[in-house]
Short mmCIF file of C-alpha atoms in Angstrom, two decimals:
data_model
loop_
_atom_site.label_atom_id
_atom_site.label_comp_id
_atom_site.label_asym_id
_atom_site.label_seq_id
_atom_site.Cartn_x
_atom_site.Cartn_y
_atom_site.Cartn_z
CA UNK A 274 -1.59 -46.98 60.73
CA UNK A 275 -3.65 -47.53 63.88
CA UNK A 276 -0.67 -46.84 66.16
CA UNK A 277 0.32 -43.69 64.26
CA UNK A 278 -3.27 -42.42 64.28
CA UNK A 279 -3.53 -43.02 68.01
CA UNK A 280 -0.38 -40.99 68.59
CA UNK A 281 -1.71 -38.09 66.53
CA UNK A 282 -5.11 -38.23 68.22
CA UNK A 283 -3.42 -38.27 71.63
CA UNK A 284 -2.04 -34.79 70.97
CA UNK A 285 -5.61 -33.54 71.47
CA UNK A 286 -5.09 -30.28 69.57
CA UNK A 287 -8.28 -28.31 69.01
CA UNK A 288 -8.82 -26.87 65.54
CA UNK A 289 -9.23 -23.09 65.45
CA UNK A 290 -9.83 -20.71 62.58
CA UNK A 291 -7.53 -17.71 62.75
CA UNK A 292 -8.75 -14.50 61.14
CA UNK A 293 -6.08 -12.08 62.31
CA UNK A 294 -3.04 -11.00 60.34
CA UNK A 295 0.39 -12.56 60.80
CA UNK A 296 3.35 -10.79 62.37
CA UNK A 297 6.88 -12.15 62.76
CA UNK A 298 9.06 -10.96 65.62
CA UNK A 299 11.89 -12.07 67.94
CA UNK A 300 11.41 -13.41 71.45
CA UNK A 301 11.06 -10.79 74.17
CA UNK A 302 13.71 -10.86 76.86
CA UNK A 303 12.82 -13.70 79.21
CA UNK A 304 9.93 -14.90 77.05
CA UNK A 305 9.41 -18.64 77.23
CA UNK A 306 8.71 -20.98 74.37
CA UNK A 307 4.95 -20.85 73.78
CA UNK A 308 2.80 -23.86 74.65
CA UNK A 309 0.63 -25.09 71.80
CA UNK A 310 -2.86 -26.32 72.72
CA UNK A 311 -4.66 -25.52 69.47
CA UNK A 312 -3.92 -25.93 65.79
CA UNK A 313 -4.70 -23.40 63.08
CA UNK A 314 -5.39 -23.71 59.36
CA UNK A 315 -2.70 -25.18 57.13
CA UNK A 316 -2.56 -22.13 54.85
CA UNK A 317 -1.87 -19.90 57.88
CA UNK A 318 0.84 -22.28 59.06
CA UNK A 319 2.51 -22.36 55.66
CA UNK A 320 2.34 -18.56 55.41
CA UNK A 321 4.10 -18.25 58.77
CA UNK A 322 6.78 -20.81 57.92
CA UNK A 323 7.53 -18.98 54.69
CA UNK A 324 7.63 -15.60 56.45
CA UNK A 325 10.07 -16.77 59.13
CA UNK A 326 12.39 -18.42 56.63
CA UNK A 327 12.32 -15.29 54.46
CA UNK A 328 13.72 -13.29 57.37
CA UNK A 329 16.78 -15.53 57.52
CA UNK A 330 16.40 -16.05 61.27
CA UNK A 331 14.83 -19.37 62.19
CA UNK A 332 14.51 -18.37 65.86
CA UNK A 333 11.75 -15.84 65.22
CA UNK A 334 8.17 -16.21 66.42
CA UNK A 335 4.98 -16.13 64.39
CA UNK A 336 2.12 -14.28 66.06
CA UNK A 337 -1.59 -13.80 65.49
CA UNK A 338 -3.70 -11.66 67.82
CA UNK A 339 -6.44 -14.31 67.96
CA UNK A 340 -4.08 -17.28 68.35
CA UNK A 341 -0.86 -16.33 70.03
CA UNK A 342 2.76 -17.26 69.34
CA UNK A 343 4.40 -20.25 67.68
CA UNK A 344 8.00 -21.13 66.88
CA UNK A 345 9.14 -22.46 63.52
CA UNK A 346 9.53 -25.97 64.96
CA UNK A 347 6.00 -25.82 66.35
CA UNK A 348 4.62 -24.60 63.04
CA UNK A 349 6.32 -27.41 61.15
CA UNK A 350 5.05 -29.94 63.71
CA UNK A 351 1.50 -28.61 63.28
CA UNK A 352 1.81 -28.92 59.51
CA UNK A 353 2.88 -32.55 59.90
CA UNK A 354 -0.05 -33.25 62.22
CA UNK A 355 -2.53 -31.80 59.72
CA UNK A 356 -0.96 -33.76 56.88
CA UNK A 357 -1.14 -36.95 58.95
CA UNK A 358 -4.79 -36.31 59.76
CA UNK A 359 -5.54 -35.82 56.07
CA UNK A 360 -3.81 -39.08 55.14
CA UNK A 361 -5.73 -40.95 57.83
CA UNK A 362 -8.98 -39.55 56.42
CA UNK A 363 -8.05 -40.75 52.94
CA UNK A 364 -7.32 -44.21 54.30
CA UNK A 365 -10.67 -44.26 56.09
CA UNK A 366 -12.45 -43.24 52.88
CA UNK A 367 -10.71 -46.17 51.19
CA UNK A 368 -11.68 -48.62 53.94
CA UNK A 369 -15.30 -47.46 53.75
CA UNK A 370 -15.22 -47.90 49.96
CA UNK A 371 -13.83 -51.44 50.23
CA UNK A 372 -16.53 -52.29 52.73
CA UNK A 373 -19.19 -51.27 50.21
CA UNK A 374 -17.68 -52.82 47.06
CA UNK A 375 -19.87 -55.48 45.46
CA UNK A 376 -19.25 -57.69 42.44
CA UNK A 377 -20.20 -61.07 41.02
CA UNK A 378 -17.30 -63.52 40.94
CA UNK A 379 -18.50 -65.02 37.67
CA UNK A 380 -17.96 -61.66 35.93
CA UNK A 381 -14.22 -61.72 36.66
CA UNK A 382 -12.12 -63.60 34.10
CA UNK A 383 -8.51 -64.80 33.90
CA UNK A 384 -6.04 -63.37 34.87
CA UNK A 385 -8.05 -61.25 37.31
CA UNK A 386 -9.42 -64.15 39.35
CA UNK A 387 -6.27 -64.69 41.42
CA UNK A 388 -7.57 -62.78 44.46
CA UNK A 389 -11.31 -63.34 44.01
CA UNK A 390 -11.47 -65.45 47.15
CA UNK A 391 -9.80 -62.84 49.36
CA UNK A 392 -12.05 -61.40 52.05
CA UNK A 393 -12.63 -57.68 52.42
CA UNK A 394 -10.83 -57.92 55.74
CA UNK A 395 -7.67 -59.00 53.90
CA UNK A 396 -7.89 -56.01 51.57
CA UNK A 397 -8.52 -53.70 54.52
CA UNK A 398 -5.57 -55.15 56.43
CA UNK A 399 -3.36 -54.36 53.46
CA UNK A 400 -4.59 -50.76 53.34
CA UNK A 401 -4.14 -50.28 57.09
CA UNK A 402 -0.59 -51.57 56.86
CA UNK A 403 0.50 -49.47 53.89
CA UNK A 404 3.22 -46.84 54.14
CA UNK A 405 1.59 -43.40 54.05
CA UNK A 406 4.84 -41.47 53.75
CA UNK A 407 7.55 -41.45 51.12
CA UNK A 408 8.45 -44.68 49.34
CA UNK A 409 10.98 -45.29 46.60
CA UNK A 410 9.78 -46.73 43.33
CA UNK A 411 12.93 -47.50 41.36
CA UNK A 412 14.52 -44.15 40.49
CA UNK A 413 11.54 -42.13 41.73
CA UNK A 414 10.00 -41.21 45.07
CA UNK A 415 6.31 -40.94 45.81
CA UNK A 416 3.87 -40.84 48.71
CA UNK A 417 2.50 -44.23 49.63
CA UNK A 418 -0.85 -42.68 50.50
CA UNK A 419 -1.30 -41.69 46.83
CA UNK A 420 -2.42 -45.27 46.16
CA UNK A 421 -5.80 -44.50 47.69
CA UNK A 422 -6.78 -42.98 44.33
CA UNK A 423 -7.64 -46.53 43.28
CA UNK A 424 -10.86 -46.17 45.25
CA UNK A 425 -14.25 -45.25 43.79
CA UNK A 426 -13.88 -43.64 40.35
CA UNK A 427 -10.83 -41.49 41.02
CA UNK A 428 -8.25 -40.70 38.37
CA UNK A 429 -4.99 -42.58 38.89
CA UNK A 430 -1.79 -40.66 39.54
CA UNK A 431 1.61 -41.60 38.16
CA UNK A 432 2.75 -43.34 41.35
CA UNK A 433 -0.27 -45.66 41.19
CA UNK A 434 0.46 -46.52 37.56
CA UNK A 435 4.14 -47.19 38.31
CA UNK A 436 3.31 -49.35 41.33
CA UNK A 437 1.01 -51.62 39.32
CA UNK A 438 3.49 -51.89 36.44
CA UNK A 439 6.11 -52.97 38.97
CA UNK A 440 3.63 -55.61 40.12
CA UNK A 441 3.05 -56.75 36.53
CA UNK A 442 6.80 -56.97 36.02
CA UNK A 443 7.00 -59.30 39.02
CA UNK A 444 4.06 -61.39 37.81
CA UNK A 445 5.16 -61.90 34.20
CA UNK A 446 8.60 -63.00 33.01
CA UNK A 447 10.97 -60.87 30.94
CA UNK A 448 8.81 -57.76 31.02
CA UNK A 449 10.22 -54.25 31.18
CA UNK A 450 8.19 -51.13 31.76
CA UNK A 451 8.73 -47.59 30.63
CA UNK A 452 8.78 -44.68 33.06
CA UNK A 453 5.49 -42.83 32.38
CA UNK A 454 7.14 -39.47 33.07
CA UNK A 455 9.22 -39.55 29.89
CA UNK A 456 6.41 -38.23 27.70
CA UNK A 457 6.25 -34.97 29.69
CA UNK A 458 9.71 -33.83 28.58
CA UNK A 459 10.39 -31.83 25.44
CA UNK A 460 13.93 -32.89 24.55
CA UNK A 461 14.34 -36.25 22.82
CA UNK A 462 17.52 -37.16 24.71
CA UNK A 463 15.80 -36.53 28.06
CA UNK A 464 12.77 -38.51 26.91
CA UNK A 465 14.96 -41.49 26.04
CA UNK A 466 16.91 -41.37 29.30
CA UNK A 467 13.76 -41.07 31.41
CA UNK A 468 11.92 -43.79 29.49
CA UNK A 469 14.74 -46.22 30.27
CA UNK A 470 14.83 -45.31 33.97
CA UNK A 471 13.28 -48.58 35.16
CA UNK A 472 15.41 -50.77 32.89
CA UNK A 473 12.79 -51.12 30.16
CA UNK A 474 15.39 -51.23 27.38
CA UNK A 475 17.35 -54.12 28.90
CA UNK A 476 18.03 -56.75 26.25
CA UNK A 477 16.59 -59.48 28.50
CA UNK A 478 13.11 -58.00 28.22
CA UNK A 479 10.99 -59.73 25.58
CA UNK A 480 8.10 -57.34 26.09
CA UNK A 481 7.96 -53.67 27.01
CA UNK A 482 4.86 -52.08 28.51
CA UNK A 483 4.03 -48.43 29.04
CA UNK A 484 1.24 -46.17 30.22
CA UNK A 485 1.69 -42.49 29.37
CA UNK A 486 -0.40 -39.41 30.03
CA UNK A 487 -1.79 -37.23 27.24
CA UNK A 488 -3.36 -34.11 28.71
CA UNK A 489 -4.68 -35.78 31.87
CA UNK A 490 -5.67 -38.94 29.99
CA UNK A 491 -3.85 -42.28 30.20
CA UNK A 492 -3.03 -44.35 27.11
CA UNK A 493 -0.93 -47.51 26.83
CA UNK A 494 1.18 -49.72 24.61
CA UNK A 495 2.88 -53.10 24.68
CA UNK A 496 5.81 -53.78 22.37
CA UNK A 497 6.59 -57.45 21.78
CA UNK A 498 10.19 -57.72 20.60
CA UNK A 499 9.74 -61.39 19.68
CA UNK A 500 6.92 -60.80 17.20
CA UNK A 501 7.94 -57.21 16.36
CA UNK A 502 4.39 -56.05 17.06
CA UNK A 503 3.39 -53.04 19.15
CA UNK A 504 -0.17 -52.97 20.51
CA UNK A 505 -1.47 -49.45 21.17
CA UNK A 506 -4.50 -48.61 23.27
CA UNK A 507 -6.53 -45.50 23.99
CA UNK A 508 -9.50 -45.99 26.34
CA UNK A 509 -11.33 -43.26 24.40
CA UNK A 510 -10.47 -44.84 21.04
CA UNK A 511 -9.41 -41.48 19.57
CA UNK A 512 -7.40 -41.61 16.35
CA UNK A 513 -5.28 -38.61 17.36
CA UNK A 514 -4.26 -40.21 20.65
CA UNK A 515 -3.33 -43.48 18.99
CA UNK A 516 -1.23 -41.57 16.46
CA UNK A 517 0.58 -39.83 19.33
CA UNK A 518 1.28 -43.16 21.01
CA UNK A 519 2.68 -44.63 17.80
CA UNK A 520 4.88 -41.60 17.22
CA UNK A 521 6.18 -41.78 20.78
CA UNK A 522 7.19 -45.42 20.38
CA UNK A 523 8.83 -44.77 17.01
CA UNK A 524 10.85 -41.79 18.23
CA UNK A 525 11.73 -42.81 21.79
CA UNK A 526 11.55 -46.60 22.13
CA UNK A 527 12.42 -48.12 18.75
CA UNK A 528 15.90 -46.48 18.50
CA UNK A 529 16.86 -47.68 21.98
CA UNK A 530 16.13 -51.34 21.26
CA UNK A 531 17.52 -51.37 17.72
CA UNK A 532 14.16 -51.93 16.04
CA UNK A 533 13.65 -48.77 13.99
CA UNK A 534 11.21 -49.30 11.11
CA UNK A 535 10.84 -52.97 12.08
CA UNK A 536 7.67 -52.73 14.18
CA UNK A 537 4.10 -53.43 13.07
CA UNK A 538 1.47 -51.45 14.97
CA UNK A 539 -1.90 -52.87 15.98
CA UNK A 540 -4.64 -50.85 17.70
CA UNK A 541 -6.64 -52.41 20.53
CA UNK A 542 -10.31 -51.57 19.98
CA UNK A 543 -12.14 -54.04 22.21
CA UNK A 544 -12.22 -51.90 25.36
CA UNK A 545 -13.59 -48.39 25.84
CA UNK A 546 -13.96 -46.47 29.06
CA UNK A 547 -17.50 -45.59 30.12
CA UNK A 548 -16.76 -42.68 32.41
CA UNK A 549 -14.38 -39.73 32.58
CA UNK A 550 -11.82 -41.02 35.05
CA UNK A 551 -11.11 -44.75 34.66
CA UNK A 552 -8.65 -44.50 31.76
CA UNK A 553 -5.71 -45.60 33.92
CA UNK A 554 -7.52 -48.67 35.20
CA UNK A 555 -8.44 -49.86 31.69
CA UNK A 556 -4.89 -49.28 30.47
CA UNK A 557 -3.62 -51.60 33.20
CA UNK A 558 -6.35 -54.16 32.49
CA UNK A 559 -5.57 -54.24 28.76
CA UNK A 560 -1.83 -54.56 29.37
CA UNK A 561 -2.38 -57.48 31.73
CA UNK A 562 -4.68 -59.21 29.25
CA UNK A 563 -1.97 -58.87 26.61
CA UNK A 564 0.75 -60.09 28.96
CA UNK A 565 -1.28 -63.13 29.97
CA UNK A 566 -2.48 -63.71 26.40
CA UNK A 567 -6.06 -63.73 27.66
CA UNK A 568 -9.16 -62.61 25.74
CA UNK A 569 -11.25 -59.58 26.60
CA UNK A 570 -14.68 -60.09 28.21
CA UNK A 571 -17.36 -57.41 28.39
CA UNK A 572 -18.20 -58.64 31.89
CA UNK A 573 -15.05 -56.86 33.08
CA UNK A 574 -16.95 -53.58 32.83
CA UNK A 575 -19.16 -54.86 35.65
CA UNK A 576 -16.27 -55.57 37.98
CA UNK A 577 -14.34 -52.31 37.69
CA UNK A 578 -14.60 -51.75 41.50
CA UNK A 579 -13.09 -55.20 42.07
CA UNK A 580 -10.35 -54.52 39.51
CA UNK A 581 -9.50 -51.27 41.31
CA UNK A 582 -9.39 -53.07 44.65
CA UNK A 583 -7.21 -55.83 43.20
CA UNK A 584 -4.72 -53.36 41.75
CA UNK A 585 -4.67 -51.43 45.02
CA UNK A 586 -3.78 -54.64 46.84
CA UNK A 587 -0.98 -55.49 44.41
CA UNK A 588 0.36 -51.92 44.37
CA UNK A 589 0.59 -51.84 48.16
CA UNK A 590 2.48 -55.14 48.15
CA UNK A 591 4.99 -53.74 45.66
CA UNK A 592 5.53 -50.56 47.67
CA UNK A 593 6.12 -52.61 50.81
CA UNK A 594 8.75 -54.59 48.90
CA UNK A 595 10.44 -51.43 47.64
CA UNK A 596 10.51 -49.83 51.11
CA UNK A 597 12.04 -52.96 52.63
CA UNK A 598 14.62 -53.13 49.84
CA UNK A 599 15.57 -49.48 50.35
CA UNK A 600 16.18 -50.04 54.05
CA UNK A 601 18.57 -52.96 53.51
#
């Protein structure tokens, strides 16, 4: 990241706020390609890119009376610079957060003690080395920089959930995980196909884990094929949400693994989120406790920042693996 940031900073483009209206026109006879020394707002850039493409002539110029001219290539380059700057800011926010995280080691319990002795410098090195652009996660693509939502008390996005479930799959044997996106689809056939996208229904998997989103709220389940028990979890402990989870498993998962009407459902009630945004983190924590057959401890509430930092570290490692695999 440091090298990329240095390259962007070296461009030395001054930010300006353009107030004038946009016009799109061809080059004048003999007019040279404009030289860009300043950079305007992203919404203005996007408006100009759209306007030029709408004309069907990519060689047109965008013009503002209080800025000057810019070609389509220059506009797209400016957009990339602004996006890069934004990603660097997000990374810096994350580094600052890591620097301020505090926790007591004795409050962390198995299996979350595996990286307790890591220094903050090791976590920061991982963040600085992460891919900020597109990475492939199985059948899906995401932005590597989206993992910074593990910091503070931010709500986790789908790519963060998938990355950690990939990590859990690597950490625990014979575990398959369901694509979280399946629940968003209306058609049952599409739901089933999407749910199986990461190989969750493979016969070699003894346990299947999932985290799905219900109206901007994460819930989870673990289906143990060996014991024919499905553990369902809602961080808010709402009956309606747990009923939705059970129905989803019965309609989408059970038929694909040949276990219709053979599953016993058990609700996990020993963990409840204490804020409005940590549902995803507690879903991952509960799944890992179940996978490791470890008991819950109330002290885990005290180390939520550490748990977030730990999952960030593991998610970055998985994305690095996936990027390297894709390049082979």
